[in-house]
Coordinates of C-alpha atoms and ligand atoms in Angstrom, one line a residue:
X158 CA -3.1 22.2 1.8
X159 CA -1.4 22.6 -1.6
X160 CA -3.7 25.1 -3.3
X161 CA -1.7 24.9 -6.5
X162 CA -2.1 21.2 -6.8
X163 CA -5.8 21.5 -6.1
X164 CA -6.3 24.2 -8.7
X165 CA -4.3 22.3 -11.3
X166 CA -6.4 19.1 -10.7
X167 CA -9.6 21.1 -11.2
X168 CA -8.2 22.7 -14.4
X169 CA -7.3 19.3 -15.7
X170 CA -10.8 18.0 -15.1
X171 CA -12.5 21.1 -16.6
X172 CA -10.2 21.1 -19.7
X173 CA -10.4 17.4 -20.6
X174 CA -14.1 17.2 -20.0
X175 CA -15.8 15.2 -22.8
X176 CA -18.1 17.3 -25.0
X177 CA -21.0 14.8 -25.4
X178 CA -21.1 12.7 -22.3
X179 CA -20.2 12.6 -18.6
X180 CA -16.8 11.4 -17.3
X181 CA -16.8 7.9 -15.8
X182 CA -15.4 8.4 -12.3
X183 CA -13.8 5.3 -10.8
X184 CA -14.9 5.2 -7.2
X185 CA -13.4 2.5 -5.0
X186 CA -14.5 3.7 -1.6
X187 CA -11.1 4.8 -0.5
X188 CA -9.6 8.2 0.3
X189 CA -8.3 8.8 -3.3
X190 CA -11.7 8.3 -4.8
X191 CA -13.3 10.6 -2.3
X192 CA -10.7 13.2 -3.3
X193 CA -11.5 12.9 -7.1
X194 CA -15.3 12.9 -6.3
X195 CA -14.9 16.2 -4.4
X196 CA -12.6 17.6 -7.1
X197 CA -15.1 16.7 -9.9
X198 CA -17.8 18.6 -7.9
X199 CA -15.6 21.6 -7.4
X200 CA -14.7 21.6 -11.1
X201 CA -18.4 21.5 -12.0
X202 CA -17.9 18.8 -14.6
X203 CA -20.4 16.2 -15.6
X204 CA -19.6 12.8 -14.2
X205 CA -21.0 9.4 -13.3
X206 CA -19.3 8.0 -10.3
X207 CA -19.3 4.1 -10.4
X208 CA -18.1 1.6 -7.8
X209 CA -17.3 -1.8 -9.3
X210 CA -18.2 -4.4 -6.7
X211 CA -15.5 -7.0 -6.5
X212 CA -17.6 -9.4 -4.2
X213 CA -14.6 -9.4 -1.8
X214 CA -14.9 -5.8 -0.7
X215 CA -14.6 -5.1 3.0
X216 CA -18.1 -5.0 4.4
X217 CA -17.4 -1.6 5.8
X218 CA -16.4 -0.3 2.4
X219 CA -19.7 -1.6 0.8
X220 CA -21.7 0.2 3.5
X221 CA -19.7 3.3 3.0
X222 CA -20.1 3.3 -0.7
X223 CA -23.9 2.6 -0.4
X224 CA -24.2 5.6 1.9
X225 CA -22.8 7.8 -0.8
X226 CA -25.8 8.8 -2.9
X227 CA -23.5 10.2 -5.7
X228 CA -22.2 6.7 -6.4
X229 CA -23.7 4.1 -8.6
X230 CA -22.8 0.4 -7.8
X231 CA -22.0 -2.0 -10.7
X232 CA -22.0 -5.8 -10.0
X233 CA -19.7 -8.1 -11.9
X234 CA -20.8 -11.0 -14.1
X235 CA -18.8 -13.4 -12.0
X236 CA -17.9 -13.5 -8.3
X237 CA -14.4 -13.9 -7.0
X238 CA -15.3 -17.4 -5.9
X239 CA -16.5 -18.4 -9.4
X240 CA -13.3 -16.8 -11.0
X241 CA -11.0 -18.9 -8.7
X242 CA -12.7 -22.1 -9.7
X243 CA -12.7 -21.1 -13.4
X244 CA -9.0 -19.9 -13.5
X245 CA -7.8 -23.0 -11.5
X246 CA -5.7 -20.9 -9.1
X247 CA -6.1 -18.2 -6.5
X248 CA -5.1 -14.7 -7.6
X249 CA -1.5 -13.9 -6.7
X250 CA 0.7 -10.8 -6.7
X251 CA 1.9 -11.6 -10.2
X252 CA -1.3 -13.0 -11.7
X253 CA -4.0 -10.6 -10.6
X254 CA -6.8 -11.7 -13.0
X255 CA -9.4 -10.5 -10.5
X256 CA -8.5 -6.8 -10.9
X257 CA -9.1 -7.0 -14.6
X258 CA -12.3 -9.0 -14.3
X259 CA -13.8 -7.4 -11.2
X260 CA -12.4 -3.9 -10.8
X261 CA -11.3 -2.6 -14.1
X262 CA -14.1 -3.8 -16.5
X263 CA -16.3 -0.8 -16.3
X264 CA -16.3 2.4 -18.3
X265 CA -15.4 0.9 -21.7
X266 CA -15.3 3.6 -24.3
X267 CA -15.7 6.4 -21.7
X268 CA -13.2 9.0 -20.5
X269 CA -12.3 7.9 -16.9
X270 CA -11.2 9.9 -13.9
X271 CA -9.1 7.8 -11.6
X272 CA -7.5 8.4 -8.1
X273 CA -4.2 6.9 -9.2
X274 CA -1.2 8.4 -7.4
X275 CA 2.5 7.9 -7.8
X276 CA 3.0 7.7 -4.1
X277 CA 0.9 4.5 -3.9
X278 CA 3.1 2.2 -5.9
X279 CA 6.4 1.9 -7.7
X280 CA 4.8 0.5 -10.9
X281 CA 2.4 3.5 -11.0
X282 CA 5.3 5.7 -10.4
X283 CA 7.0 4.3 -13.5
X284 CA 4.0 4.0 -15.7
X285 CA 1.8 7.0 -14.8
X286 CA 1.0 10.3 -16.4
X287 CA -1.7 12.9 -15.9
X288 CA -3.4 11.4 -18.9
X289 CA -2.8 7.7 -19.8
X290 CA -4.0 6.1 -23.0
X291 CA -3.9 2.3 -23.3
X292 CA -4.8 0.3 -26.5
X293 CA -4.3 0.7 -30.2
X294 CA -0.7 1.8 -29.7
X295 CA 0.2 2.2 -33.4
X296 CA -2.9 4.2 -34.3
X297 CA -2.7 6.5 -31.2
X298 CA 1.0 7.1 -31.8
X299 CA 0.5 7.9 -35.4
X300 CA -2.3 10.3 -34.5
X301 CA -0.2 11.9 -31.7
X302 CA 2.6 12.5 -34.2
X303 CA 0.2 14.0 -36.8
X304 CA -1.4 16.3 -34.2
X305 CA 2.0 17.3 -32.7
X306 CA 1.1 16.1 -29.3
X307 CA 3.8 16.0 -26.6
X308 CA 3.7 12.4 -25.4
X309 CA 5.8 9.7 -23.9
X310 CA 5.5 5.9 -24.1
X311 CA 5.6 4.1 -20.8
X312 CA 7.2 0.8 -20.1
X313 CA 3.9 -1.0 -20.8
X314 CA 3.4 0.6 -24.2
X315 CA 0.8 3.1 -23.0
X316 CA 0.8 6.6 -24.2
X317 CA 1.3 9.2 -21.4
X318 CA 0.5 13.0 -21.5
X319 CA 1.8 15.4 -18.9
X320 CA 0.6 18.6 -20.4
X321 CA -2.7 20.3 -20.6
X322 CA -2.9 22.2 -23.9
X323 CA -5.2 22.5 -26.9
X324 CA -3.5 19.7 -28.9
X325 CA -3.6 17.3 -26.0
X326 CA -7.3 18.0 -25.3
X327 CA -8.3 17.5 -28.9
X328 CA -6.2 14.3 -29.1
X329 CA -7.9 12.9 -25.9
X330 CA -11.3 13.7 -27.2
X331 CA -10.5 11.9 -30.5
X332 CA -9.0 8.8 -28.9
X333 CA -10.9 7.9 -25.7
X334 CA -13.9 6.1 -27.2
X335 CA -11.7 3.4 -28.9
X336 CA -9.0 3.1 -26.1
X337 CA -8.9 3.0 -22.4
X338 CA -8.1 6.6 -21.5
X339 CA -7.7 7.9 -17.9
X340 CA -7.4 11.4 -16.5
X341 CA -5.4 11.1 -13.2
X342 CA -5.8 14.6 -11.6
X343 CA -4.1 13.7 -8.3
X344 CA -1.2 11.7 -9.8
X345 CA 1.5 13.6 -7.8
X346 CA -0.4 14.2 -4.6
X347 CA 1.1 12.8 -1.4
X348 CA -0.9 11.1 1.4
X349 CA -0.6 14.3 3.3
X350 CA -2.1 16.3 0.4
X351 CA -5.0 13.9 0.2
X352 CA -5.8 13.9 3.9
X353 CA -5.4 17.7 4.2
X354 CA -7.8 18.2 1.2
X355 CA -10.4 15.8 2.7
X356 CA -10.2 17.4 6.1
X357 CA -10.6 20.8 4.6
X358 CA -13.8 19.7 2.8
X359 CA -15.1 17.9 5.8
X360 CA -14.8 14.4 4.4
X361 CA -13.8 11.7 7.0
X362 CA -13.7 9.1 4.2
X363 CA -14.1 5.3 4.7
X364 CA -14.3 4.4 8.5
X365 CA -11.8 1.6 7.9
X366 CA -9.1 4.3 7.9
X367 CA -9.8 4.9 11.6
X368 CA -9.7 1.2 12.7
X369 CA -6.5 0.7 14.6
X370 CA -6.3 -3.1 14.9
X371 CA -6.4 -4.4 11.4
X372 CA -3.0 -6.1 11.6
X373 CA 0.4 -4.8 12.7
X374 CA 2.3 -4.3 9.5
X375 CA -0.5 -3.8 7.1
X376 CA -2.4 -1.2 9.1
X377 CA -0.1 0.1 11.9
X378 CA -2.2 3.2 12.7
X379 CA -5.5 2.5 11.0
X380 CA -5.9 1.1 7.6
X381 CA -3.5 2.9 5.2
X382 CA -5.0 1.4 2.1
X383 CA -8.4 0.0 1.6
X384 CA -8.4 -3.1 -0.5
X385 CA -10.3 -6.3 -1.1
X386 CA -10.5 -8.9 1.7
X387 CA -7.3 -11.0 1.4
X388 CA -6.0 -9.2 -1.6
X389 CA -2.6 -10.8 -2.4
X390 CA -1.1 -7.4 -2.6
X391 CA -1.4 -7.0 1.1
X392 CA 1.3 -9.6 1.7
X393 CA 1.3 -12.6 4.0
X394 CA 0.6 -10.7 7.3
X395 CA -2.2 -8.6 5.8
X396 CA -3.8 -11.6 4.3
X397 CA -3.7 -13.6 7.5
X398 CA -5.0 -10.7 9.5
X399 CA -8.0 -10.5 7.1
X400 CA -8.8 -14.2 7.4
X401 CA -8.8 -13.9 11.2
X402 CA -10.9 -10.8 11.2
X403 CA -13.4 -11.9 8.6
X404 CA -14.0 -15.7 9.0
X405 CA -17.0 -15.7 6.6
X406 CA -14.8 -14.6 3.8
X407 CA -12.1 -17.1 4.8
X408 CA -14.8 -19.9 4.6
X409 CA -15.9 -18.6 1.2
X410 CA -12.3 -18.7 0.0
X411 CA -11.9 -22.3 1.3
X412 CA -15.1 -23.4 -0.5
X413 CA -13.8 -21.7 -3.7
X414 CA -10.4 -23.5 -3.4
X415 CA -12.2 -26.8 -2.9
X416 CA -14.3 -26.2 -6.2
X417 CA -11.1 -25.1 -7.9
X418 CA -9.4 -28.4 -7.0
X419 CA -12.4 -30.3 -8.3
X420 CA -12.4 -28.4 -11.5
X421 CA -8.7 -29.1 -12.0
X422 CA -9.3 -32.8 -11.4
X423 CA -12.2 -32.8 -13.9
X424 CA -10.1 -31.1 -16.5
X425 CA -7.2 -33.5 -15.9
X426 CA -4.9 -30.6 -14.9
X427 CA -1.9 -31.2 -12.7
X428 CA -2.4 -30.4 -9.0
X429 CA 0.7 -29.0 -7.2
X430 CA 2.1 -31.2 -4.4
X431 CA 1.3 -28.4 -1.8
X432 CA -2.4 -28.2 -2.9
X433 CA -3.5 -31.4 -1.1
X434 CA -6.9 -29.8 -0.1
X435 CA -8.6 -26.4 0.3
X436 CA -6.8 -25.7 3.6
X437 CA -3.4 -26.4 2.2
X438 CA -4.1 -24.2 -0.8
X439 CA -5.0 -21.4 1.7
X440 CA -1.7 -22.0 3.6
X441 CA 0.3 -21.9 0.4
X442 CA -1.6 -18.8 -0.7
X443 CA -0.8 -16.8 2.4
X444 CA 2.9 -17.7 2.3
X445 CA 3.1 -20.7 4.6
X446 CA 4.4 -24.1 3.6
X447 CA 1.5 -26.6 4.1
X448 CA 4.0 -29.5 4.1
X449 CA 5.8 -28.0 7.1
X450 CA 2.9 -26.5 8.9
X451 CA 1.5 -29.7 10.3
X452 CA 4.5 -29.8 12.6
X453 CA 3.5 -26.6 14.2
X454 CA -0.2 -27.3 14.7
X455 CA -3.2 -25.5 13.2
X456 CA -2.5 -21.9 12.1
X457 CA -4.5 -19.2 13.8
X458 CA -6.2 -18.1 10.6
X459 CA -7.7 -21.6 10.1
X460 CA -9.1 -22.1 13.6
X461 CA -12.9 -22.8 13.4
X462 CA -12.8 -23.0 9.6
X463 CA -15.7 -24.6 7.7
X464 CA -13.6 -27.3 6.1
Ligands
SF4_1500 S1 -8.2 -8.9 -4.6 FE1 -6.5 -7.4 -5.1 S2 -5.9 -8.0 -7.0 FE2 -7.9 -8.9 -6.8 S3 -9.5 -7.4 -7.5 FE3 -9.1 -7.0 -5.4 S4 -7.5 -5.4 -5.3 FE4 -7.4 -6.4 -7.3

């Protein structure tokens, strides 16, 4: 285990700790959030760990989160099914409205601890920092200049700090209530760092990591990443595997697509040629061509579907 990384993460959490309220610790139910939860305890900082239910969480994840008495569960105002009808389209890789509405809405005006890691995605790689501040860019940059803070601007206009010193700490304390500010203590940890740390502290993490048959490319040796059921980020194979494994969710998605089509008709919105009905929307969504599929018979993931 990389003791230096662990010590630095603990120092970050201690040093950026807000003076008047607990941290808001973003707990997803995955291995990275278990890691920050343990780190926050080791650091002895005040925190409130919150899991934002997405309504399309894996059932095993919901159970795992509920079994963790340190974590408080927050329910969203609208379910994924309601959002799909309201937005008039399913979430896609490029238009992930559900993350913003279901996962990232909590902790407004609070200093957040996240389990974001560079190793998890290229965009995080490019945009991350040990502290990231989003919102009010002109004001925060002006303040950063005035306070002589060592910062960078990432490609999305966020302000990133990679140093733990007095100026940076005072700056964060001053900014976090009016922006979205995140402390990312395990930003540069590898998968191996995370697993070694969790094993060392006796945490097995979400049982989904031990399941070996969740789909061949998405989860070759157990589930590498825990996400929502049929998250578009899983790609075609991962989405199809979820639909086969969890048919109740598949049926809920189909019902949501049917309501979505009704709403589009009521609003007089154009309906794409490939969205003939809920089933064809689902085929399009998982990367098949519904206009071609009828030639090959019913796809596996639609067998026994409610509509
Ligand atoms: S389905 Fe994917 S994109 Fe949507 S909230 Fe869940 S993780 Fe985010």
